[in-house]
Amino acid sequence: MAKLDPGHAALLGFKTIIEPFRIHSTQRILFPTREERLQAIQRAGWNLFGLHSDDVIIDMLTDSGTGAMSARQWAGMMEGDETYAGSNSFYAFRDAVREITGFEEVIPTHQGRAAERILFSILGGPGKVVPSNTHFDTTRANVEYSGSKAVDLVIQEGKIPSSEHPFKGNMDVAALDACISEAGAENVPVVMLTVTNNSGGGQPVSLENIRAVRAVCDKHKVPFFLDACRFAENAWFIKSREEECAEMTPLEIANAMFALADGCTMSAKKDGMANIGGFLALKCPKLAARCRDLLILTEGFPTYGGLAGYDMEAIAIGLREALDPLYLCYRTRSTAYLADKAVAAGVPIVKPVGGHAVYLDAAALLPDIPRSELPAQALAVALYVEGGVRGVEIGSLMFGDAASMELVRLAMPRRTYTQSHMDYVGEVIDRVAAKARSGEISGYRIVEQPSWLRHFTAKLEPLKPWL
């Protein structure tokens, strides 16, 4: 266990989880009935992305841009400089990114997938291979849209939900070495490493593993980038689980992580603690110049990149707030609290618990529903219909044949819900688990889907009618 100051000890020494903040503003939650929820999901084509926010009681679809900003962030937004070129807000943003990542070249984007699109438009292309521990949905789509092949190389323990390995997001470095050798280094434009590994249950990557991936990339002279959306949570798990880092601060660990990479993509809607924004940060000035050319074409001038000045001010503050040890302790304990509720209800989950979400193992809970009938989507819909809790399927609907597990992610929006909200979610999980055990949950089939990222807009229908 990492060494903690008295404030952290207070959090760990009592049963009750205390939010390290006060709430000054609230937003009303509506309570649609079960019948109203059933009608809503039918209108949405049985796709949870199609629901209106008023249809949902507890929204755990994503932690991306859904959190509450701090008083300091809101105050900082009042300083927003909306100058088209050379905005002071950009330089505040740039300095915060440099302080944490050490990368000199900082390119703002409206969110993380824009950074991915720019990067892979330049580095990707037919015949190329982009390895990762596990590509998340938009990363995989941007890689494959360029014509490249996205390859997942997470360690074997990362594919077993019940495994208690402390760093299940680690890359299989032997497999990475073999992948690059087989493809030819000239056909591997970049190696990506997602921290934490969202598609694999929000699992962290150890600093030791990041060093090992760096060594393989150096051996083959291949660039190495981090998908850094949840870098602060990953740093906290390193501090908590990697003995050599126990005395380091989260900022020091983040510095060490980024120092091993050549660049990163980042959605600031996660550990930037903001509602919009992202960036691409790099060491190489020549590659950065090419990226800025595309940025100007589709996002905006290099000192705003599709963001308002006030957004950049909020991100600059949020990036630093995300590294606060007291906040990180509260966040990971809050997620573990909900995980304990799921386990008490007899629902298998991905272990150990990650930082930003609880992942329910739908394949284990619903063994009679085959992958072709989308068991994770079936479980996600049941959680919504029975209790108004909106999660997201991370399985065969999202990833098709590339799916290694059938999971339902219940993401925790930052600084948004209280312990009583999670008590309610725990009750909903318990009720749905009982229905699963009695065979009341059936599968789904896809009736309409787009060419890319089908889970966002696909239309489905249940194989058996809901009662």
Short mmCIF file of C-alpha atoms in Angstrom, two decimals:
data_model
loop_
_atom_site.label_atom_id
_atom_site.label_comp_id
_atom_site.label_asym_id
_atom_site.label_seq_id
_atom_site.Cartn_x
_atom_site.Cartn_y
_atom_site.Cartn_z
CA MET A 1 0.00 0.00 0.00
CA ALA A 2 1.23 3.47 -0.84
CA LYS A 3 2.23 5.75 2.03
CA LEU A 4 -0.63 8.18 2.75
CA ASP A 5 -0.84 11.50 4.54
CA PRO A 6 -3.34 11.97 7.43
CA GLY A 7 -6.10 13.07 5.06
CA HIS A 8 -5.87 9.86 3.07
CA ALA A 9 -5.65 7.81 6.25
CA ALA A 10 -8.95 9.35 7.35
CA LEU A 11 -10.58 8.11 4.15
CA LEU A 12 -9.19 4.62 4.61
CA GLY A 13 -9.72 4.38 8.37
CA PHE A 14 -13.51 4.64 8.30
CA LYS A 15 -16.23 2.69 6.55
CA THR A 16 -17.90 5.76 5.04
CA ILE A 17 -16.49 7.20 1.83
CA ILE A 18 -16.25 10.97 2.19
CA GLU A 19 -16.26 13.04 -0.99
CA PRO A 20 -13.31 15.48 -0.82
CA PHE A 21 -15.52 18.37 -1.95
CA ARG A 22 -18.74 20.24 -1.14
CA ILE A 23 -21.68 20.38 -3.55
CA HIS A 24 -22.82 23.91 -4.45
CA SER A 25 -25.11 23.18 -7.41
CA THR A 26 -27.42 20.31 -8.27
CA GLN A 27 -29.32 19.05 -11.30
CA ARG A 28 -32.75 17.48 -10.99
CA ILE A 29 -33.20 13.77 -11.72
CA LEU A 30 -36.52 12.60 -13.13
CA PHE A 31 -37.91 9.18 -12.23
CA PRO A 32 -39.59 7.58 -15.27
CA THR A 33 -41.61 4.49 -14.42
CA ARG A 34 -40.71 1.01 -15.62
CA GLU A 35 -43.39 1.23 -18.30
CA GLU A 36 -42.05 4.60 -19.45
CA ARG A 37 -38.52 3.20 -19.56
CA LEU A 38 -39.66 0.21 -21.59
CA GLN A 39 -41.34 2.53 -24.09
CA ALA A 40 -38.23 4.72 -24.25
CA ILE A 41 -35.83 1.87 -25.02
CA GLN A 42 -38.22 0.56 -27.69
CA ARG A 43 -38.24 4.00 -29.35
CA ALA A 44 -34.44 3.97 -29.21
CA GLY A 45 -34.25 0.68 -31.11
CA TRP A 46 -33.08 -1.10 -27.93
CA ASN A 47 -29.88 0.93 -28.10
CA LEU A 48 -29.01 2.76 -24.87
CA PHE A 49 -27.20 5.48 -26.82
CA GLY A 50 -30.56 6.46 -28.31
CA LEU A 51 -32.18 7.40 -25.00
CA HIS A 52 -32.82 11.00 -23.94
CA SER A 53 -31.16 12.07 -20.70
CA ASP A 54 -34.58 12.54 -19.04
CA ASP A 55 -35.27 8.85 -19.69
CA VAL A 56 -32.41 7.88 -17.37
CA ILE A 57 -32.28 7.86 -13.56
CA ILE A 58 -28.57 7.06 -13.00
CA ASP A 59 -26.41 7.61 -16.08
CA MET A 60 -23.32 5.42 -16.12
CA LEU A 61 -22.99 5.22 -19.89
CA THR A 62 -19.58 6.91 -19.77
CA ASP A 63 -17.25 8.96 -17.63
CA SER A 64 -16.28 10.99 -20.71
CA GLY A 65 -17.24 14.64 -20.28
CA THR A 66 -20.04 13.78 -17.86
CA GLY A 67 -18.42 14.85 -14.59
CA ALA A 68 -18.87 17.93 -12.43
CA MET A 69 -16.25 20.64 -12.76
CA SER A 70 -14.78 22.35 -9.71
CA ALA A 71 -15.31 25.91 -8.52
CA ARG A 72 -11.73 26.62 -9.59
CA GLN A 73 -12.49 25.40 -13.10
CA TRP A 74 -15.63 27.51 -13.38
CA ALA A 75 -13.74 30.52 -12.07
CA GLY A 76 -10.93 29.86 -14.54
CA MET A 77 -13.43 29.81 -17.39
CA MET A 78 -14.20 33.45 -16.66
CA GLU A 79 -10.60 34.17 -17.63
CA GLY A 80 -11.12 32.52 -21.01
CA ASP A 81 -9.37 34.42 -23.81
CA GLU A 82 -11.33 33.94 -27.04
CA THR A 83 -8.67 35.52 -29.26
CA TYR A 84 -8.55 33.56 -32.53
CA ALA A 85 -4.75 33.33 -32.72
CA GLY A 86 -2.35 33.47 -29.79
CA SER A 87 -4.97 33.11 -27.04
CA ASN A 88 -3.57 33.40 -23.52
CA SER A 89 -5.80 30.47 -22.59
CA PHE A 90 -3.90 28.27 -25.03
CA TYR A 91 -0.62 29.02 -23.30
CA ALA A 92 -2.11 28.16 -19.90
CA PHE A 93 -3.37 24.91 -21.43
CA ARG A 94 -0.03 24.21 -23.15
CA ASP A 95 1.94 24.80 -19.96
CA ALA A 96 -0.24 22.39 -17.96
CA VAL A 97 0.19 19.67 -20.60
CA ARG A 98 3.96 20.25 -20.70
CA GLU A 99 4.21 20.14 -16.91
CA ILE A 100 2.60 16.70 -16.80
CA THR A 101 3.78 15.07 -20.04
CA GLY A 102 7.07 16.79 -20.78
CA PHE A 103 6.10 16.98 -24.47
CA GLU A 104 7.00 20.30 -26.07
CA GLU A 105 4.62 20.01 -29.02
CA VAL A 106 1.04 20.46 -27.75
CA ILE A 107 -1.88 20.43 -30.21
CA PRO A 108 -5.39 21.08 -28.82
CA THR A 109 -8.37 19.22 -30.29
CA HIS A 110 -12.08 19.24 -29.52
CA GLN A 111 -11.79 15.73 -28.04
CA GLY A 112 -9.60 12.63 -28.06
CA ARG A 113 -10.90 11.02 -31.22
CA ALA A 114 -9.93 14.13 -33.18
CA ALA A 115 -6.35 13.65 -31.99
CA GLU A 116 -6.56 10.00 -33.08
CA ARG A 117 -7.91 10.92 -36.50
CA ILE A 118 -5.10 13.40 -37.11
CA LEU A 119 -2.39 11.00 -35.91
CA PHE A 120 -3.56 7.98 -37.87
CA SER A 121 -4.36 9.98 -40.99
CA ILE A 122 -0.64 10.72 -41.08
CA LEU A 123 0.90 7.52 -39.70
CA GLY A 124 -1.68 4.96 -40.80
CA GLY A 125 -2.49 3.52 -44.19
CA PRO A 126 -3.04 0.22 -46.03
CA GLY A 127 -0.66 -2.59 -45.16
CA LYS A 128 0.33 -1.12 -41.80
CA VAL A 129 -0.15 -2.63 -38.35
CA VAL A 130 -0.79 -0.70 -35.12
CA PRO A 131 -0.35 -2.82 -31.96
CA SER A 132 -1.81 -1.88 -28.56
CA ASN A 133 -2.64 -3.57 -25.30
CA THR A 134 -6.30 -3.07 -26.28
CA HIS A 135 -7.55 -0.41 -28.68
CA PHE A 136 -10.71 1.31 -27.50
CA ASP A 137 -13.60 1.82 -29.94
CA THR A 138 -12.68 5.17 -31.52
CA THR A 139 -8.97 4.33 -31.61
CA ARG A 140 -9.63 1.07 -33.41
CA ALA A 141 -12.01 2.81 -35.82
CA ASN A 142 -9.53 5.57 -36.67
CA VAL A 143 -6.73 3.04 -37.17
CA GLU A 144 -8.86 0.84 -39.41
CA TYR A 145 -10.44 3.75 -41.30
CA SER A 146 -6.92 4.68 -42.42
CA GLY A 147 -6.53 1.18 -43.86
CA SER A 148 -4.25 -0.11 -41.09
CA LYS A 149 -4.82 -3.19 -38.96
CA ALA A 150 -5.42 -2.71 -35.22
CA VAL A 151 -3.90 -5.52 -33.14
CA ASP A 152 -4.61 -6.14 -29.43
CA LEU A 153 -1.77 -7.68 -27.41
CA VAL A 154 -2.85 -7.51 -23.77
CA ILE A 155 -1.41 -10.15 -21.42
CA GLN A 156 -3.40 -13.35 -21.04
CA GLU A 157 -4.54 -12.42 -17.52
CA GLY A 158 -6.16 -9.34 -19.05
CA LYS A 159 -8.59 -11.59 -20.92
CA ILE A 160 -9.77 -13.41 -17.79
CA PRO A 161 -12.30 -11.31 -15.82
CA SER A 162 -11.73 -13.19 -12.55
CA SER A 163 -7.92 -12.92 -12.61
CA GLU A 164 -6.55 -10.82 -9.73
CA HIS A 165 -3.33 -9.78 -11.53
CA PRO A 166 -2.63 -6.21 -10.33
CA PHE A 167 -1.74 -4.89 -13.80
CA LYS A 168 -4.06 -6.64 -16.23
CA GLY A 169 -3.69 -3.77 -18.71
CA ASN A 170 -0.06 -4.74 -19.38
CA MET A 171 1.09 -5.36 -22.93
CA ASP A 172 2.39 -8.83 -23.76
CA VAL A 173 5.88 -7.64 -24.70
CA ALA A 174 6.94 -10.98 -26.22
CA ALA A 175 3.87 -10.88 -28.46
CA LEU A 176 4.65 -7.25 -29.33
CA ASP A 177 8.19 -8.16 -30.33
CA ALA A 178 6.88 -11.01 -32.48
CA CYS A 179 4.18 -8.80 -34.03
CA ILE A 180 6.68 -6.16 -35.12
CA SER A 181 9.12 -8.79 -36.42
CA GLU A 182 6.38 -10.50 -38.44
CA ALA A 183 4.92 -7.31 -39.88
CA GLY A 184 8.29 -5.65 -40.42
CA ALA A 185 9.21 -2.54 -38.45
CA GLU A 186 8.71 -0.42 -41.56
CA ASN A 187 5.03 -1.43 -41.50
CA VAL A 188 4.47 -0.58 -37.82
CA PRO A 189 4.16 3.22 -37.75
CA VAL A 190 3.48 3.43 -34.00
CA VAL A 191 2.82 1.27 -30.95
CA MET A 192 -0.06 2.46 -28.74
CA LEU A 193 -0.53 1.70 -25.05
CA THR A 194 -3.87 2.57 -23.41
CA VAL A 195 -3.63 3.71 -19.77
CA THR A 196 -5.76 2.56 -18.11
CA ASN A 197 -6.95 -0.21 -20.43
CA ASN A 198 -10.61 0.76 -20.86
CA SER A 199 -11.76 -2.13 -23.06
CA GLY A 200 -10.13 -4.63 -20.72
CA GLY A 201 -11.98 -3.53 -17.60
CA GLY A 202 -10.24 -0.25 -16.79
CA GLN A 203 -7.12 -2.16 -15.79
CA PRO A 204 -3.83 -0.33 -15.15
CA VAL A 205 -0.46 -0.70 -16.84
CA SER A 206 2.61 -0.94 -14.63
CA LEU A 207 5.58 1.39 -14.99
CA GLU A 208 7.72 -1.72 -15.41
CA ASN A 209 5.59 -2.75 -18.40
CA ILE A 210 5.76 0.71 -19.95
CA ARG A 211 9.56 0.48 -19.73
CA ALA A 212 9.48 -2.97 -21.36
CA VAL A 213 7.29 -1.72 -24.23
CA ARG A 214 9.70 1.18 -24.69
CA ALA A 215 12.60 -1.27 -24.93
CA VAL A 216 10.87 -3.29 -27.66
CA CYS A 217 10.08 -0.11 -29.59
CA ASP A 218 13.70 1.01 -29.29
CA LYS A 219 14.89 -2.38 -30.51
CA HIS A 220 12.81 -2.04 -33.68
CA LYS A 221 13.08 1.77 -33.95
CA VAL A 222 9.29 2.19 -33.80
CA PRO A 223 7.60 5.24 -32.19
CA PHE A 224 5.69 4.66 -28.95
CA PHE A 225 2.57 6.62 -27.95
CA LEU A 226 0.25 6.50 -24.95
CA ASP A 227 -3.51 6.73 -25.16
CA ALA A 228 -3.49 8.75 -21.96
CA CYS A 229 -7.18 9.40 -21.24
CA ARG A 230 -6.95 8.08 -17.68
CA PHE A 231 -3.28 8.71 -16.97
CA ALA A 232 -3.95 9.99 -13.42
CA GLU A 233 -5.88 6.90 -12.38
CA ASN A 234 -3.13 4.74 -13.89
CA ALA A 235 -0.54 6.70 -11.91
CA TRP A 236 -2.52 6.11 -8.71
CA PHE A 237 -2.65 2.35 -9.29
CA ILE A 238 1.09 2.33 -9.94
CA LYS A 239 1.61 4.17 -6.64
CA SER A 240 -0.69 1.74 -4.82
CA ARG A 241 0.47 -1.52 -6.40
CA GLU A 242 4.06 -1.08 -7.62
CA GLU A 243 6.37 -1.10 -4.62
CA GLU A 244 9.17 0.98 -6.14
CA CYS A 245 6.70 3.84 -6.72
CA ALA A 246 5.01 3.89 -3.30
CA GLU A 247 6.79 7.05 -2.16
CA MET A 248 6.30 8.94 -5.44
CA THR A 249 3.52 11.48 -6.02
CA PRO A 250 0.98 10.88 -8.79
CA LEU A 251 2.56 13.76 -10.73
CA GLU A 252 6.02 12.21 -10.45
CA ILE A 253 4.66 8.88 -11.66
CA ALA A 254 2.83 10.56 -14.55
CA ASN A 255 6.07 12.33 -15.51
CA ALA A 256 7.86 8.96 -15.50
CA MET A 257 5.16 7.35 -17.66
CA PHE A 258 5.20 10.07 -20.31
CA ALA A 259 9.01 10.27 -20.31
CA LEU A 260 9.06 6.75 -21.78
CA ALA A 261 6.83 7.68 -24.74
CA ASP A 262 7.26 9.71 -27.92
CA GLY A 263 3.81 11.25 -27.68
CA CYS A 264 0.25 10.76 -26.59
CA THR A 265 -3.36 11.21 -27.54
CA MET A 266 -5.67 12.43 -24.81
CA SER A 267 -9.34 12.97 -24.22
CA ALA A 268 -9.52 15.73 -21.61
CA LYS A 269 -13.10 14.62 -20.96
CA LYS A 270 -11.67 11.93 -18.69
CA ASP A 271 -8.67 12.83 -16.53
CA GLY A 272 -8.75 16.38 -17.83
CA MET A 273 -11.88 16.71 -15.65
CA ALA A 274 -13.59 18.80 -18.34
CA ASN A 275 -16.78 18.45 -20.37
CA ILE A 276 -15.05 18.77 -23.75
CA GLY A 277 -11.54 18.84 -25.17
CA GLY A 278 -8.45 16.82 -25.88
CA PHE A 279 -4.97 17.07 -27.29
CA LEU A 280 -2.18 15.46 -29.23
CA ALA A 281 1.25 15.95 -27.63
CA LEU A 282 4.54 14.92 -29.20
CA LYS A 283 8.31 15.15 -29.00
CA CYS A 284 8.96 15.32 -32.75
CA PRO A 285 8.63 18.85 -34.25
CA LYS A 286 8.45 17.52 -37.83
CA LEU A 287 5.54 15.18 -37.07
CA ALA A 288 3.87 17.92 -35.04
CA ALA A 289 4.07 20.28 -38.05
CA ARG A 290 2.30 17.72 -40.24
CA CYS A 291 -0.35 17.22 -37.56
CA ARG A 292 -0.96 20.97 -37.30
CA ASP A 293 -1.54 21.11 -41.05
CA LEU A 294 -4.45 18.69 -40.63
CA LEU A 295 -5.60 20.45 -37.48
CA ILE A 296 -6.03 23.72 -39.37
CA LEU A 297 -7.94 21.91 -42.10
CA THR A 298 -10.59 20.34 -39.86
CA GLU A 299 -10.29 21.56 -36.24
CA GLY A 300 -9.03 25.13 -36.21
CA PHE A 301 -5.99 27.32 -35.70
CA PRO A 302 -3.19 25.67 -33.65
CA THR A 303 -3.82 27.86 -30.60
CA TYR A 304 -7.45 26.77 -30.20
CA GLY A 305 -7.93 23.56 -32.18
CA GLY A 306 -11.72 23.56 -32.01
CA LEU A 307 -11.90 24.64 -28.36
CA ALA A 308 -13.11 27.86 -26.81
CA GLY A 309 -10.63 29.71 -24.64
CA TYR A 310 -12.71 28.96 -21.55
CA ASP A 311 -12.53 25.22 -22.34
CA MET A 312 -8.75 25.37 -22.39
CA GLU A 313 -8.72 27.18 -19.04
CA ALA A 314 -10.93 24.46 -17.52
CA ILE A 315 -8.69 21.70 -18.86
CA ALA A 316 -5.51 23.37 -17.61
CA ILE A 317 -6.93 23.36 -14.08
CA GLY A 318 -8.59 19.96 -14.38
CA LEU A 319 -5.41 18.16 -15.45
CA ARG A 320 -3.76 19.22 -12.20
CA GLU A 321 -6.84 18.47 -10.07
CA ALA A 322 -6.95 14.93 -11.48
CA LEU A 323 -3.56 14.26 -9.86
CA ASP A 324 -4.66 15.25 -6.37
CA PRO A 325 -4.02 12.18 -4.16
CA LEU A 326 -7.07 12.85 -2.00
CA TYR A 327 -9.31 12.93 -5.07
CA LEU A 328 -7.75 9.77 -6.54
CA CYS A 329 -8.14 7.92 -3.24
CA TYR A 330 -11.83 8.92 -3.07
CA ARG A 331 -12.44 8.01 -6.72
CA THR A 332 -10.95 4.53 -6.61
CA ARG A 333 -12.65 3.74 -3.28
CA SER A 334 -16.02 4.90 -4.66
CA THR A 335 -15.68 2.57 -7.62
CA ALA A 336 -14.66 -0.29 -5.35
CA TYR A 337 -17.74 0.42 -3.18
CA LEU A 338 -20.07 -0.25 -6.12
CA ALA A 339 -18.04 -3.30 -7.11
CA ASP A 340 -18.61 -4.73 -3.62
CA LYS A 341 -22.36 -4.25 -4.13
CA ALA A 342 -22.23 -6.19 -7.41
CA VAL A 343 -20.25 -9.03 -5.86
CA ALA A 344 -22.69 -9.18 -2.93
CA ALA A 345 -25.49 -9.59 -5.49
CA GLY A 346 -23.67 -12.61 -6.94
CA VAL A 347 -22.71 -10.86 -10.17
CA PRO A 348 -19.26 -11.74 -11.58
CA ILE A 349 -17.13 -8.65 -12.29
CA VAL A 350 -13.75 -7.84 -13.76
CA LYS A 351 -11.19 -8.04 -10.96
CA PRO A 352 -9.33 -6.26 -9.50
CA VAL A 353 -11.60 -3.22 -9.64
CA GLY A 354 -10.45 -0.45 -11.98
CA GLY A 355 -10.60 3.28 -11.37
CA HIS A 356 -13.34 4.68 -13.56
CA ALA A 357 -15.93 1.91 -13.80
CA VAL A 358 -17.27 -1.41 -12.60
CA TYR A 359 -17.37 -4.03 -15.35
CA LEU A 360 -20.01 -6.75 -15.05
CA ASP A 361 -19.16 -10.10 -16.68
CA ALA A 362 -22.26 -10.75 -18.77
CA ALA A 363 -20.94 -13.98 -20.27
CA ALA A 364 -20.60 -15.49 -16.79
CA LEU A 365 -23.96 -14.17 -15.53
CA LEU A 366 -25.86 -15.17 -18.70
CA PRO A 367 -24.13 -18.40 -19.85
CA ASP A 368 -27.15 -19.54 -21.89
CA ILE A 369 -27.03 -16.49 -24.18
CA PRO A 370 -24.40 -17.07 -26.92
CA ARG A 371 -22.12 -14.27 -28.14
CA SER A 372 -24.12 -14.10 -31.37
CA GLU A 373 -27.12 -12.97 -29.28
CA LEU A 374 -25.19 -10.15 -27.54
CA PRO A 375 -25.34 -11.14 -23.86
CA ALA A 376 -23.74 -7.91 -22.62
CA GLN A 377 -26.29 -5.80 -24.47
CA ALA A 378 -29.04 -7.97 -22.97
CA LEU A 379 -27.71 -7.29 -19.48
CA ALA A 380 -27.27 -3.57 -20.13
CA VAL A 381 -30.85 -3.20 -21.37
CA ALA A 382 -32.16 -5.13 -18.36
CA LEU A 383 -30.37 -2.75 -15.95
CA TYR A 384 -32.04 0.16 -17.69
CA VAL A 385 -35.56 -1.28 -17.90
CA GLU A 386 -35.59 -2.55 -14.33
CA GLY A 387 -33.94 0.42 -12.63
CA GLY A 388 -33.26 3.26 -15.03
CA VAL A 389 -29.48 2.68 -14.82
CA ARG A 390 -27.78 3.29 -18.17
CA GLY A 391 -24.47 1.46 -18.70
CA VAL A 392 -22.73 0.46 -21.91
CA GLU A 393 -22.02 -2.83 -23.63
CA ILE A 394 -18.35 -3.61 -24.22
CA GLY A 395 -18.44 -6.86 -26.11
CA SER A 396 -19.59 -8.30 -29.43
CA LEU A 397 -21.88 -5.38 -30.28
CA MET A 398 -19.07 -2.86 -29.83
CA PHE A 399 -16.14 -4.87 -31.19
CA GLY A 400 -17.60 -7.72 -33.25
CA ASP A 401 -15.17 -10.60 -33.69
CA ALA A 402 -12.42 -8.60 -31.97
CA ALA A 403 -14.26 -8.79 -28.62
CA SER A 404 -12.40 -10.91 -26.07
CA MET A 405 -15.00 -10.51 -23.29
CA GLU A 406 -18.70 -9.72 -22.89
CA LEU A 407 -18.86 -6.87 -20.39
CA VAL A 408 -21.25 -4.19 -19.20
CA ARG A 409 -19.38 -1.09 -18.06
CA LEU A 410 -20.94 1.04 -15.34
CA ALA A 411 -18.81 4.17 -15.62
CA MET A 412 -18.54 6.61 -12.72
CA PRO A 413 -18.92 10.25 -13.79
CA ARG A 414 -16.39 12.29 -11.82
CA ARG A 415 -17.63 14.15 -8.73
CA THR A 416 -21.27 13.61 -9.77
CA TYR A 417 -22.98 10.86 -7.77
CA THR A 418 -23.02 10.21 -4.03
CA GLN A 419 -22.89 7.02 -1.98
CA SER A 420 -26.69 6.79 -1.84
CA HIS A 421 -26.83 6.82 -5.65
CA MET A 422 -24.46 3.84 -5.67
CA ASP A 423 -26.56 2.09 -3.03
CA TYR A 424 -29.50 2.41 -5.43
CA VAL A 425 -27.44 1.07 -8.36
CA GLY A 426 -26.44 -1.86 -6.17
CA GLU A 427 -30.11 -2.66 -5.56
CA VAL A 428 -30.82 -2.54 -9.30
CA ILE A 429 -27.94 -4.92 -9.99
CA ASP A 430 -29.29 -7.30 -7.35
CA ARG A 431 -32.78 -7.27 -8.91
CA VAL A 432 -31.45 -7.87 -12.42
CA ALA A 433 -29.17 -10.65 -11.20
CA ALA A 434 -32.21 -12.45 -9.79
CA LYS A 435 -33.96 -12.17 -13.16
CA ALA A 436 -30.84 -13.48 -14.89
CA ARG A 437 -30.71 -16.52 -12.63
CA SER A 438 -34.39 -17.26 -13.28
CA GLY A 439 -33.90 -17.14 -17.07
CA GLU A 440 -35.93 -13.97 -17.62
CA ILE A 441 -33.30 -12.19 -19.75
CA SER A 442 -32.99 -13.10 -23.43
CA GLY A 443 -30.68 -12.09 -26.27
CA TYR A 444 -30.85 -9.54 -29.11
CA ARG A 445 -30.21 -9.32 -32.80
CA ILE A 446 -29.05 -6.39 -34.91
CA VAL A 447 -31.57 -5.18 -37.48
CA GLU A 448 -29.74 -2.08 -38.72
CA GLN A 449 -26.14 -0.91 -38.38
CA PRO A 450 -23.71 1.68 -39.82
CA SER A 451 -20.36 0.87 -41.38
CA TRP A 452 -18.28 2.21 -38.48
CA LEU A 453 -18.69 2.21 -34.70
CA ARG A 454 -22.00 0.40 -35.02
CA HIS A 455 -22.76 0.33 -31.29
CA PHE A 456 -23.49 4.07 -31.25
CA THR A 457 -26.43 4.02 -33.69
CA ALA A 458 -27.36 0.39 -34.44
CA LYS A 459 -30.99 -0.69 -34.14
CA LEU A 460 -31.72 -3.95 -32.35
CA GLU A 461 -34.64 -6.08 -31.30
CA PRO A 462 -35.08 -8.64 -28.51
CA LEU A 463 -35.40 -12.29 -29.46
CA LYS A 464 -38.19 -12.66 -26.92
CA PRO A 465 -40.78 -10.03 -25.97
CA TRP A 466 -40.36 -8.05 -22.76
CA LEU A 467 -43.08 -8.43 -20.14
#
